[in-house]
PDB file of C-alpha atoms and ligand atoms in Angstrom:
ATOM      1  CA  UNK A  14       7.985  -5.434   2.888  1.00  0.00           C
ATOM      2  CA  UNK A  15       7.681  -9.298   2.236  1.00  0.00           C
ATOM      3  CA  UNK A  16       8.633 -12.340   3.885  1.00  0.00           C
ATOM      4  CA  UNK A  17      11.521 -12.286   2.315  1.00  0.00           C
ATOM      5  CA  UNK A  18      12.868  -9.351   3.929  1.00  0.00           C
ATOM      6  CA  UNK A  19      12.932 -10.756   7.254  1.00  0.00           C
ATOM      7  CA  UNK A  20      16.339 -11.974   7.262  1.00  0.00           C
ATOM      8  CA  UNK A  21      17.816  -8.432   6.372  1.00  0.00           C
ATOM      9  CA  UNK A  22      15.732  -6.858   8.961  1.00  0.00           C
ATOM     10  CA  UNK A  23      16.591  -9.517  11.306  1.00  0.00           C
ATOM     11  CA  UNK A  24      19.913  -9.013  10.637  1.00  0.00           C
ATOM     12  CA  UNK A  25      19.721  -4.816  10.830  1.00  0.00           C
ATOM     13  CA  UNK A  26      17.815  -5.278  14.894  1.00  0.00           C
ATOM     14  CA  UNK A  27      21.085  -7.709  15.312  1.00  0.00           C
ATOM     15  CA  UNK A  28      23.704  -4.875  14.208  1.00  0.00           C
ATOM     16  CA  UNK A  29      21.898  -2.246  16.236  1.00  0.00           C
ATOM     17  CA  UNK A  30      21.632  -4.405  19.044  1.00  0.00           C
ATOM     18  CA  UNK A  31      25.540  -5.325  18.446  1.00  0.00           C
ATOM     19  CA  UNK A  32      26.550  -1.796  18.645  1.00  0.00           C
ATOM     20  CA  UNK A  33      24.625  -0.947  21.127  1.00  0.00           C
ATOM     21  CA  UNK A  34      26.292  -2.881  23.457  1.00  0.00           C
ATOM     22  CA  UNK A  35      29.304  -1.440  22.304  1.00  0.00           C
ATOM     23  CA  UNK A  36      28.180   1.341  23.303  1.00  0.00           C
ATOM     24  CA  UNK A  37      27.649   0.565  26.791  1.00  0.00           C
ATOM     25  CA  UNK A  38      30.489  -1.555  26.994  1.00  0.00           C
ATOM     26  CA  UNK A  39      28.656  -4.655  27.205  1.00  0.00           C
ATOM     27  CA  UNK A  40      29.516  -8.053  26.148  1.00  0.00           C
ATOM     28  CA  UNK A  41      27.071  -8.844  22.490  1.00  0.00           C
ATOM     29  CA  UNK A  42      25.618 -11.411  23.579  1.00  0.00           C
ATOM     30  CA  UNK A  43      24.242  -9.833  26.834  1.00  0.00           C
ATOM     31  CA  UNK A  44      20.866  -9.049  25.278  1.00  0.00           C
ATOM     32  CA  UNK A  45      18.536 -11.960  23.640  1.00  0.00           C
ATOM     33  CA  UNK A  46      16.529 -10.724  20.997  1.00  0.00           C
ATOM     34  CA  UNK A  47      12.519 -11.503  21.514  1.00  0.00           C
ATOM     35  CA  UNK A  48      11.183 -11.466  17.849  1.00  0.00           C
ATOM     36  CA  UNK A  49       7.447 -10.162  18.322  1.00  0.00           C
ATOM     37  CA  UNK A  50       5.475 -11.930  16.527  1.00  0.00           C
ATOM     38  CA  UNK A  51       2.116 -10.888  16.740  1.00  0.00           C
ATOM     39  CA  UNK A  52      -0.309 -10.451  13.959  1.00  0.00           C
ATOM     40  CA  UNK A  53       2.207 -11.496  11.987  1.00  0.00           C
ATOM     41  CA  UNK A  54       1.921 -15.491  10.113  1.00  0.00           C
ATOM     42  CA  UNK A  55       3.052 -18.603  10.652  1.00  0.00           C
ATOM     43  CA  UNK A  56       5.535 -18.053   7.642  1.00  0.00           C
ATOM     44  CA  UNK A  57       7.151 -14.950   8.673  1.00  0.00           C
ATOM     45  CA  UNK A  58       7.909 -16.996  12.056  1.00  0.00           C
ATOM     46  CA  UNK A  59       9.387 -19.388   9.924  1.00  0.00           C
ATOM     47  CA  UNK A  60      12.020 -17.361   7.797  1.00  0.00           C
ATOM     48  CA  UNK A  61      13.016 -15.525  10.689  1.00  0.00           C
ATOM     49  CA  UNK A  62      13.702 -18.951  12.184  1.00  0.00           C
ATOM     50  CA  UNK A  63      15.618 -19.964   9.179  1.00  0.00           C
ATOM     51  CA  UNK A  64      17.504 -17.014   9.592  1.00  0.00           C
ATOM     52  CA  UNK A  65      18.293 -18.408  13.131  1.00  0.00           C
ATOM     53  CA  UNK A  66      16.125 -16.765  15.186  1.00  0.00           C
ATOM     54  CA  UNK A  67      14.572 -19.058  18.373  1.00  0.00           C
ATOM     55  CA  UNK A  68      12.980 -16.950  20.228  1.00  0.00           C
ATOM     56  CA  UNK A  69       9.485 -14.889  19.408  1.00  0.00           C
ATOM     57  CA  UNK A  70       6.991 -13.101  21.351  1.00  0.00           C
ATOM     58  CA  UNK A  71       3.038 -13.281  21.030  1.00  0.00           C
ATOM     59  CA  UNK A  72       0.598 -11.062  22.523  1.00  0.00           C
ATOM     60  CA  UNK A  73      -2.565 -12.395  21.783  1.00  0.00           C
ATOM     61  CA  UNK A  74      -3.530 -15.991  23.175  1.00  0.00           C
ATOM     62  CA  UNK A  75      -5.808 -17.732  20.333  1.00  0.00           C
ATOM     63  CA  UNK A  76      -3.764 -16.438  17.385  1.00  0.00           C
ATOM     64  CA  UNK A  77      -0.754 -17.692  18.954  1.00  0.00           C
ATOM     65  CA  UNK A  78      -1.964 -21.283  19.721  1.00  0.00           C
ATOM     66  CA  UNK A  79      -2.564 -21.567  16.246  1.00  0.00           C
ATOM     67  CA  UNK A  80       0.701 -20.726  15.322  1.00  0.00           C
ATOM     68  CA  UNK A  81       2.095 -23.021  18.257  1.00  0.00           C
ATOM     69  CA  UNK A  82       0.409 -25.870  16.761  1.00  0.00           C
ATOM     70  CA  UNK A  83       1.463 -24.814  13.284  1.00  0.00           C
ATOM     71  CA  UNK A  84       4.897 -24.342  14.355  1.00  0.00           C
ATOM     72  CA  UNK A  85       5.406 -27.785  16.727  1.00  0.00           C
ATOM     73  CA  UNK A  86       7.815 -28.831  14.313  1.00  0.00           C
ATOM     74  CA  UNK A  87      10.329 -26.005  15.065  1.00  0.00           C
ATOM     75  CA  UNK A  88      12.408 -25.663  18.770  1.00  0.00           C
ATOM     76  CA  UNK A  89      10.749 -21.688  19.275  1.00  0.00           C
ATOM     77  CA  UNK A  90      11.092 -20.271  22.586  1.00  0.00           C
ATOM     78  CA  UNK A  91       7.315 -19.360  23.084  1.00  0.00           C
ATOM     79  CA  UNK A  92       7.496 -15.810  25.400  1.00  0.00           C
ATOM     80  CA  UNK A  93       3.985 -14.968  26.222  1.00  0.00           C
ATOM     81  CA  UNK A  94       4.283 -10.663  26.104  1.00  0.00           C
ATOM     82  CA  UNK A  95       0.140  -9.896  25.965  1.00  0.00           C
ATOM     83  CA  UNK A  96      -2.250  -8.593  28.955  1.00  0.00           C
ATOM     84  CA  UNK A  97      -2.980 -11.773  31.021  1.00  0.00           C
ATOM     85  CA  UNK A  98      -6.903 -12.793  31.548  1.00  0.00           C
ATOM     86  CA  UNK A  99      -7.933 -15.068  34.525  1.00  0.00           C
ATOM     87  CA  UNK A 100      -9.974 -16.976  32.090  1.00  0.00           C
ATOM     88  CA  UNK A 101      -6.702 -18.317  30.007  1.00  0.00           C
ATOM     89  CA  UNK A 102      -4.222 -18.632  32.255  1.00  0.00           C
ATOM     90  CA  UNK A 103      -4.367 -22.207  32.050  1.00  0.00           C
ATOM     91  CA  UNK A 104      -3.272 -22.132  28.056  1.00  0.00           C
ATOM     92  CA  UNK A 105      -0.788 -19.673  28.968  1.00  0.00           C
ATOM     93  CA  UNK A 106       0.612 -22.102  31.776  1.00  0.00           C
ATOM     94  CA  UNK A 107       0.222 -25.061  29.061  1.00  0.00           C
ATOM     95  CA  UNK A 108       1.792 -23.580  26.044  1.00  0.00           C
ATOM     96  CA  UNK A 109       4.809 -21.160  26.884  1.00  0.00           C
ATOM     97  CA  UNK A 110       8.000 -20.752  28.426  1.00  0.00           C
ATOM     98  CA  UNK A 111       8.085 -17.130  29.433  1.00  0.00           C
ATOM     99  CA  UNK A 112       5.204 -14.517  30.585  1.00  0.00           C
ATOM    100  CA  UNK A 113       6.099 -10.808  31.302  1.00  0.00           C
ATOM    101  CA  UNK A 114       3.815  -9.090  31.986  1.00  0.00           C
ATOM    102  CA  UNK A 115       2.683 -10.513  35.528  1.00  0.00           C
ATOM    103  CA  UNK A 116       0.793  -8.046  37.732  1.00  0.00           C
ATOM    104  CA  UNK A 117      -1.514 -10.148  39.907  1.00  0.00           C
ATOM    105  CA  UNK A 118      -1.291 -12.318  42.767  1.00  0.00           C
ATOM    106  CA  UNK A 119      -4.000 -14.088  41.446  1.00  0.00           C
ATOM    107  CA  UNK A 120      -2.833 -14.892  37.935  1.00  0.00           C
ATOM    108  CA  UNK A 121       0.624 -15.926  39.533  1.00  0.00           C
ATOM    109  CA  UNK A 122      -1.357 -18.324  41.714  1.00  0.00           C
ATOM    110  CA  UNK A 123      -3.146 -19.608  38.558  1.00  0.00           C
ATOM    111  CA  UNK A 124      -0.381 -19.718  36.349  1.00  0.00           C
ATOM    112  CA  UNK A 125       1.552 -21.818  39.453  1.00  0.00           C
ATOM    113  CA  UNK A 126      -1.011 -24.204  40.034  1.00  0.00           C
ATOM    114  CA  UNK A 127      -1.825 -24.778  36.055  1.00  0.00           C
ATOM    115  CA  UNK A 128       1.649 -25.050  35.041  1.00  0.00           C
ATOM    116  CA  UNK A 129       1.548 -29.331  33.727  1.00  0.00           C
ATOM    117  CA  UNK A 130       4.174 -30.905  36.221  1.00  0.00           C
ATOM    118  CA  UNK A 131       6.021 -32.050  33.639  1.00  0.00           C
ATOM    119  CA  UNK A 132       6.973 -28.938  32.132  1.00  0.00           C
ATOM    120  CA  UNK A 133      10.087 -26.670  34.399  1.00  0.00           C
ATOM    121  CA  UNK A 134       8.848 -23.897  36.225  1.00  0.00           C
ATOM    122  CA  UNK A 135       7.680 -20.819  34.271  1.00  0.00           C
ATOM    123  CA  UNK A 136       9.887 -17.894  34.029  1.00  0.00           C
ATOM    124  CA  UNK A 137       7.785 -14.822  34.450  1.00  0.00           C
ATOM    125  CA  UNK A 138       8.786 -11.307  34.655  1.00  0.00           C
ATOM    126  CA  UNK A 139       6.993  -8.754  36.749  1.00  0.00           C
ATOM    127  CA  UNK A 140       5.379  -5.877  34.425  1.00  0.00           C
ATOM    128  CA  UNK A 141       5.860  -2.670  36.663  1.00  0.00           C
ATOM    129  CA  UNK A 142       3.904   0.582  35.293  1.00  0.00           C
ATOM    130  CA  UNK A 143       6.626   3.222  35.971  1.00  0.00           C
ATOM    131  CA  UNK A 144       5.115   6.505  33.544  1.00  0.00           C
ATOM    132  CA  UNK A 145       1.888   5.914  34.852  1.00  0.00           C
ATOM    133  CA  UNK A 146       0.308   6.752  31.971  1.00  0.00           C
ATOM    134  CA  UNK A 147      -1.099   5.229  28.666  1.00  0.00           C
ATOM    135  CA  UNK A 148      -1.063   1.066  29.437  1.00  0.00           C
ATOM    136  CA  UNK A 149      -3.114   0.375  32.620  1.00  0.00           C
ATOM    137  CA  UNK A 150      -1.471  -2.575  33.308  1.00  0.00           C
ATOM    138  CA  UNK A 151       1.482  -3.156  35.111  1.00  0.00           C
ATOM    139  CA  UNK A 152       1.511  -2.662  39.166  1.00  0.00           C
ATOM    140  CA  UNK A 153       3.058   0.336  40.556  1.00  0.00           C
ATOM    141  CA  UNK A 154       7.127   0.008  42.250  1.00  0.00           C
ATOM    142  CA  UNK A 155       5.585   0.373  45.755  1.00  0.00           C
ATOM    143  CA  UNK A 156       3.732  -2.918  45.150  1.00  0.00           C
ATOM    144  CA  UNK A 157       6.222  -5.009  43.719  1.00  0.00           C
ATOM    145  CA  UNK A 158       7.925  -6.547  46.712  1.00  0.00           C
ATOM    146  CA  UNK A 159       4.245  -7.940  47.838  1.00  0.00           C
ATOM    147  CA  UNK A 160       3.903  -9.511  44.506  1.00  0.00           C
ATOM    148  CA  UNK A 161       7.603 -10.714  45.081  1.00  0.00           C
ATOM    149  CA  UNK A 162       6.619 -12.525  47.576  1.00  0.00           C
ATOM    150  CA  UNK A 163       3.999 -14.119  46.830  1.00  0.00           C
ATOM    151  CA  UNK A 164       5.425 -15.520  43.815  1.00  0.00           C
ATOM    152  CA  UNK A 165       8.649 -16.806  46.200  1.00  0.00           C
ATOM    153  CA  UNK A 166       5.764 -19.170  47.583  1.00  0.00           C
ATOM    154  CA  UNK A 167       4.711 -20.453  44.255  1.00  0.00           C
ATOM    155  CA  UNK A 168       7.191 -23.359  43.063  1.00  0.00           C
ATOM    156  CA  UNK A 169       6.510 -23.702  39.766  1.00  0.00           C
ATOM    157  CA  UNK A 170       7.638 -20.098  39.089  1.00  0.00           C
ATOM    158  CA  UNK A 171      10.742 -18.609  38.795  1.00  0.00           C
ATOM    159  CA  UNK A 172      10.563 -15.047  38.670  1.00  0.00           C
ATOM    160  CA  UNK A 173      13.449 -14.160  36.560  1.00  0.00           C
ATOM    161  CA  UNK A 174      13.254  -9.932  36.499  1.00  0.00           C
ATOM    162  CA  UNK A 175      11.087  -6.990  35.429  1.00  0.00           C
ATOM    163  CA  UNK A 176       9.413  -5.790  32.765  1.00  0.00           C
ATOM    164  CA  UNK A 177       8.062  -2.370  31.271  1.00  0.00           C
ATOM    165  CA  UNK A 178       6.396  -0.653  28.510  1.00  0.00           C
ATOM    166  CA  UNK A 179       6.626   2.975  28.612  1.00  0.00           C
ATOM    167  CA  UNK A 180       4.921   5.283  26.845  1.00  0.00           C
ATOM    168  CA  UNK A 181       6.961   5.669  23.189  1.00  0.00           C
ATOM    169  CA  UNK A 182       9.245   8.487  23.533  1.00  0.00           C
ATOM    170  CA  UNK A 183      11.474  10.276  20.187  1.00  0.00           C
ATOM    171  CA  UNK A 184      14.484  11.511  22.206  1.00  0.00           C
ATOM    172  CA  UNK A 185      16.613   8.686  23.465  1.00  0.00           C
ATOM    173  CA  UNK A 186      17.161  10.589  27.085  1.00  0.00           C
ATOM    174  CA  UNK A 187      14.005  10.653  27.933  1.00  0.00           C
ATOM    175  CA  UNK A 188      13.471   7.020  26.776  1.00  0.00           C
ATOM    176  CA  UNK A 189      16.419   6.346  29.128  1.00  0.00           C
ATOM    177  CA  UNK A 190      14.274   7.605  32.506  1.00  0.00           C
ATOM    178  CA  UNK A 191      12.033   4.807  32.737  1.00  0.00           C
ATOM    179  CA  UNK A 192      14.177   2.051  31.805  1.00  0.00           C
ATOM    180  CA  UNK A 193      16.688   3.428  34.667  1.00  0.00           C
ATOM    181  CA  UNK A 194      13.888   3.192  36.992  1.00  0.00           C
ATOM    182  CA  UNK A 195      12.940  -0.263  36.203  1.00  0.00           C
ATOM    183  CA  UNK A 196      16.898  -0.880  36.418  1.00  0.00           C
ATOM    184  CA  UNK A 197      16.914   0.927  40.156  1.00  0.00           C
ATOM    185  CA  UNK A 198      13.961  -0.837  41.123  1.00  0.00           C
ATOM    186  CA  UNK A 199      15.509  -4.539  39.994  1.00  0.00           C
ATOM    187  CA  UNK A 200      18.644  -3.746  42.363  1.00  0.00           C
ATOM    188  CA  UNK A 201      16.658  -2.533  45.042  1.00  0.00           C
ATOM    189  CA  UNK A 202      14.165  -5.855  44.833  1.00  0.00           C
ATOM    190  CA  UNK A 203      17.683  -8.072  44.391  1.00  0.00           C
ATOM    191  CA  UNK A 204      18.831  -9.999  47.855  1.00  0.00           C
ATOM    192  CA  UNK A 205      21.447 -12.750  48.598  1.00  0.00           C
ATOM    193  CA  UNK A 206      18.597 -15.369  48.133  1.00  0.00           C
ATOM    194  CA  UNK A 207      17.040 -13.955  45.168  1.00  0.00           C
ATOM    195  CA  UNK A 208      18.439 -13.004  42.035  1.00  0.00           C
ATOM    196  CA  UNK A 209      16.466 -10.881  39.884  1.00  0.00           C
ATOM    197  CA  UNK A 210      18.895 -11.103  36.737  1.00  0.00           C
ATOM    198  CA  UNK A 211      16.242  -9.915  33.908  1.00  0.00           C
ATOM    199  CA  UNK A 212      15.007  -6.619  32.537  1.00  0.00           C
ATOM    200  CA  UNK A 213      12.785  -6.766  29.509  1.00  0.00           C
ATOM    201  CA  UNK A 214      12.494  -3.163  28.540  1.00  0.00           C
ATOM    202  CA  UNK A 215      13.068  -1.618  24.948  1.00  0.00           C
ATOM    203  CA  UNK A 216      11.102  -2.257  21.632  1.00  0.00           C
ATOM    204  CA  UNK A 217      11.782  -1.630  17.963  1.00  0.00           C
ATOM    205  CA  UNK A 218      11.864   2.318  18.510  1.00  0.00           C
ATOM    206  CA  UNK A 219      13.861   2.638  21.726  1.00  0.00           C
ATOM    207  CA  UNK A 220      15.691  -0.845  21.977  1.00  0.00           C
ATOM    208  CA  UNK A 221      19.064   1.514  22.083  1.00  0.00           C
ATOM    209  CA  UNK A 222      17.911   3.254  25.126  1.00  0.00           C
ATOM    210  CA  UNK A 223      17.521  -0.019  26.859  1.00  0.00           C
ATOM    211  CA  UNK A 224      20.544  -1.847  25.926  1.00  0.00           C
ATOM    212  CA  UNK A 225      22.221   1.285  27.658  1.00  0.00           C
ATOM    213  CA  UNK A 226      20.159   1.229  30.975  1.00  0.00           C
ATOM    214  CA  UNK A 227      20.566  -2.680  31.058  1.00  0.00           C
ATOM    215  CA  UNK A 228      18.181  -4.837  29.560  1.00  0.00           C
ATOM    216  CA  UNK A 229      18.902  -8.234  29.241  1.00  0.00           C
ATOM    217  CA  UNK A 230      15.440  -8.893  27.003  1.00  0.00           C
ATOM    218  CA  UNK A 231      14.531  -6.362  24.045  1.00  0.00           C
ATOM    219  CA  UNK A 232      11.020  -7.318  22.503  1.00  0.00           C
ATOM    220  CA  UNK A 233      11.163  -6.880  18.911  1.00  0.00           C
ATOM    221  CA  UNK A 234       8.281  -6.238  16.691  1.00  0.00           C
ATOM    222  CA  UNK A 235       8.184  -4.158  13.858  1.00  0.00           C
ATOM    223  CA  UNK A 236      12.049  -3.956  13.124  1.00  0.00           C
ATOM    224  CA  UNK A 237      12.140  -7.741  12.775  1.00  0.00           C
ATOM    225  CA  UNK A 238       8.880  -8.013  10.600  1.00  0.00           C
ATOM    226  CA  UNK A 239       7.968  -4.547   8.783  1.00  0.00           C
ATOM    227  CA  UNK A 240       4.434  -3.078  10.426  1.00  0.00           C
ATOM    228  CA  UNK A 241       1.479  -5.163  11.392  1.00  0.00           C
ATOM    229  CA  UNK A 242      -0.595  -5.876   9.187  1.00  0.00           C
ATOM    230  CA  UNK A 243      -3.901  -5.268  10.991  1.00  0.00           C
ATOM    231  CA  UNK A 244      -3.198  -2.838  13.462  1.00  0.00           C
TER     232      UNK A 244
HETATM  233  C1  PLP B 302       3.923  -5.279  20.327  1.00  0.00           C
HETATM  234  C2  PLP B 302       4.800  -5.306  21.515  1.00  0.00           C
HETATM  235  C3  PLP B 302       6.199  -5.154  21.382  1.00  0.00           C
HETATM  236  C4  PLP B 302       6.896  -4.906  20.050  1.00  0.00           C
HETATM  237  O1  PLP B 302       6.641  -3.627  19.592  1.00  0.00           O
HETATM  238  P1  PLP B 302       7.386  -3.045  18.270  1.00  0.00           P
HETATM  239  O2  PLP B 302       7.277  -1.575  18.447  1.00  0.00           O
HETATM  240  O3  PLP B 302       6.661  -3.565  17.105  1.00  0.00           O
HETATM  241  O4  PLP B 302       8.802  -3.500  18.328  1.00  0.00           O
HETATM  242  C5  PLP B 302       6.961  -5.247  22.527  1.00  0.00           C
HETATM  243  N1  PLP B 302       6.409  -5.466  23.736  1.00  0.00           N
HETATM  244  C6  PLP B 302       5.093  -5.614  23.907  1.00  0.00           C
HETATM  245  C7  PLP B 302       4.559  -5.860  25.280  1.00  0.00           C
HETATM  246  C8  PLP B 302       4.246  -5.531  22.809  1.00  0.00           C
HETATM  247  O5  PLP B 302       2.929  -5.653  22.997  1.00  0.00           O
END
């Protein structure tokens, strides 16, 4: 695996994600393609967006300002995928265009108040911890409509859908559950005045499940750029 290879592997997540869809009977370009790029270089970033690729996803705040700076010269996408901390919020607010992973009223009230006026609203997505199990983070379906609202009162963000990270699963049916949940749970939150369009669910081992249950955002890691190299 070398940088060179990220084209073809870009292109293989594309083809999967392409019949997928077909396989749900849903339009191709129904599902944008977050290329996860954490842990991985600057220069891996930039041959996937030679390859065409514009939108990538970091976990881990330092490492990715670096590459932000490194990167200025390119039009990325910057989605901010990593476990929030009260403490950076304001870099987080500053430097990207997308956070899912939201669970607290308190870093949405950060995030709203930090966000530089310039800059549009940020899109965030609310991470909802359906399996319970491994990740603690994420806030149980019960409490999402609270956190709902208080976002509604928070102008400078636009809460755009849901997001989830279930525990990895081999058979596709089970991965299916909890991305139908999530699914459920977005129509049940959805009103007349507030459309919750996104779902980011599905990663480089069950992006098929997703695509099938509905996502609209697949985050992309190791498919895209071969295994991490410090994991
Ligand atoms: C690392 C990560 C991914 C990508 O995982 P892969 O299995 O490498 O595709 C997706 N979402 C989140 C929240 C992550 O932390």
């Amino acid at each position: 695996m070398t940088i060179d290879d990220i084209p073809t592997r870009l292109g293989q997540v594309q083809d999967r994600l392409r019949a997928a869809c077909e396989r749900a009977g849903r339009a191709p370009d129904s599902v944008a393609l977050i290329a996860v790029s954490k842990k991985q270089p600057a220069e891996a970033i930039r041959a996937a967006y030679r390859a065409g690729q514009r939108v990538f996803g970091e976990s881990y705040l330092q490492e990715a300002l670096d590459k932000i700076t490194e990167l200025s010269d390119l039009d990325i996408e910057w989605h901010f995928i990593g476990r929030i901390q009260s403490n950076k919020t304001r870099q987080i607010a500053s430097h990207f265009d997308w956070v899912h992973g939201l669970s607290d009223p308190d870093h949405a009230r950060r995030l709203n108040d930090q966000r530089p006026p310039e800059a549009p609203p940020l899109d965030v997505c609310l991470q909802i911890n359906l399996s319970g199990e491994d990740s603690k983070s994420g806030i149980a379906a019960e409490q999402a409509s609270e956190l709902l609202a208080v976002c509604d009162s928070l102008p400078r963000l636009r809460v755009r859908g849901l997001m989830t990270l279930p525990a990895p699963s081999d058979d596709e049916d089970a991965q299916r559950i909890p991305f139908r949940a999530l699914r459920a749970l977005r129509d049940a939150l959805t009103t007349a005045d507030r459309r919750l369009e996104c779902l980011s669910m599905g990663m480089s081992d069950d992006l098929e499940a997703a695509v099938l249950e509905g996502a609209t955002h697949v985050r992309i890691g190791t498919a895209v750029f071969g295994p991490r190299p410090y994991n």
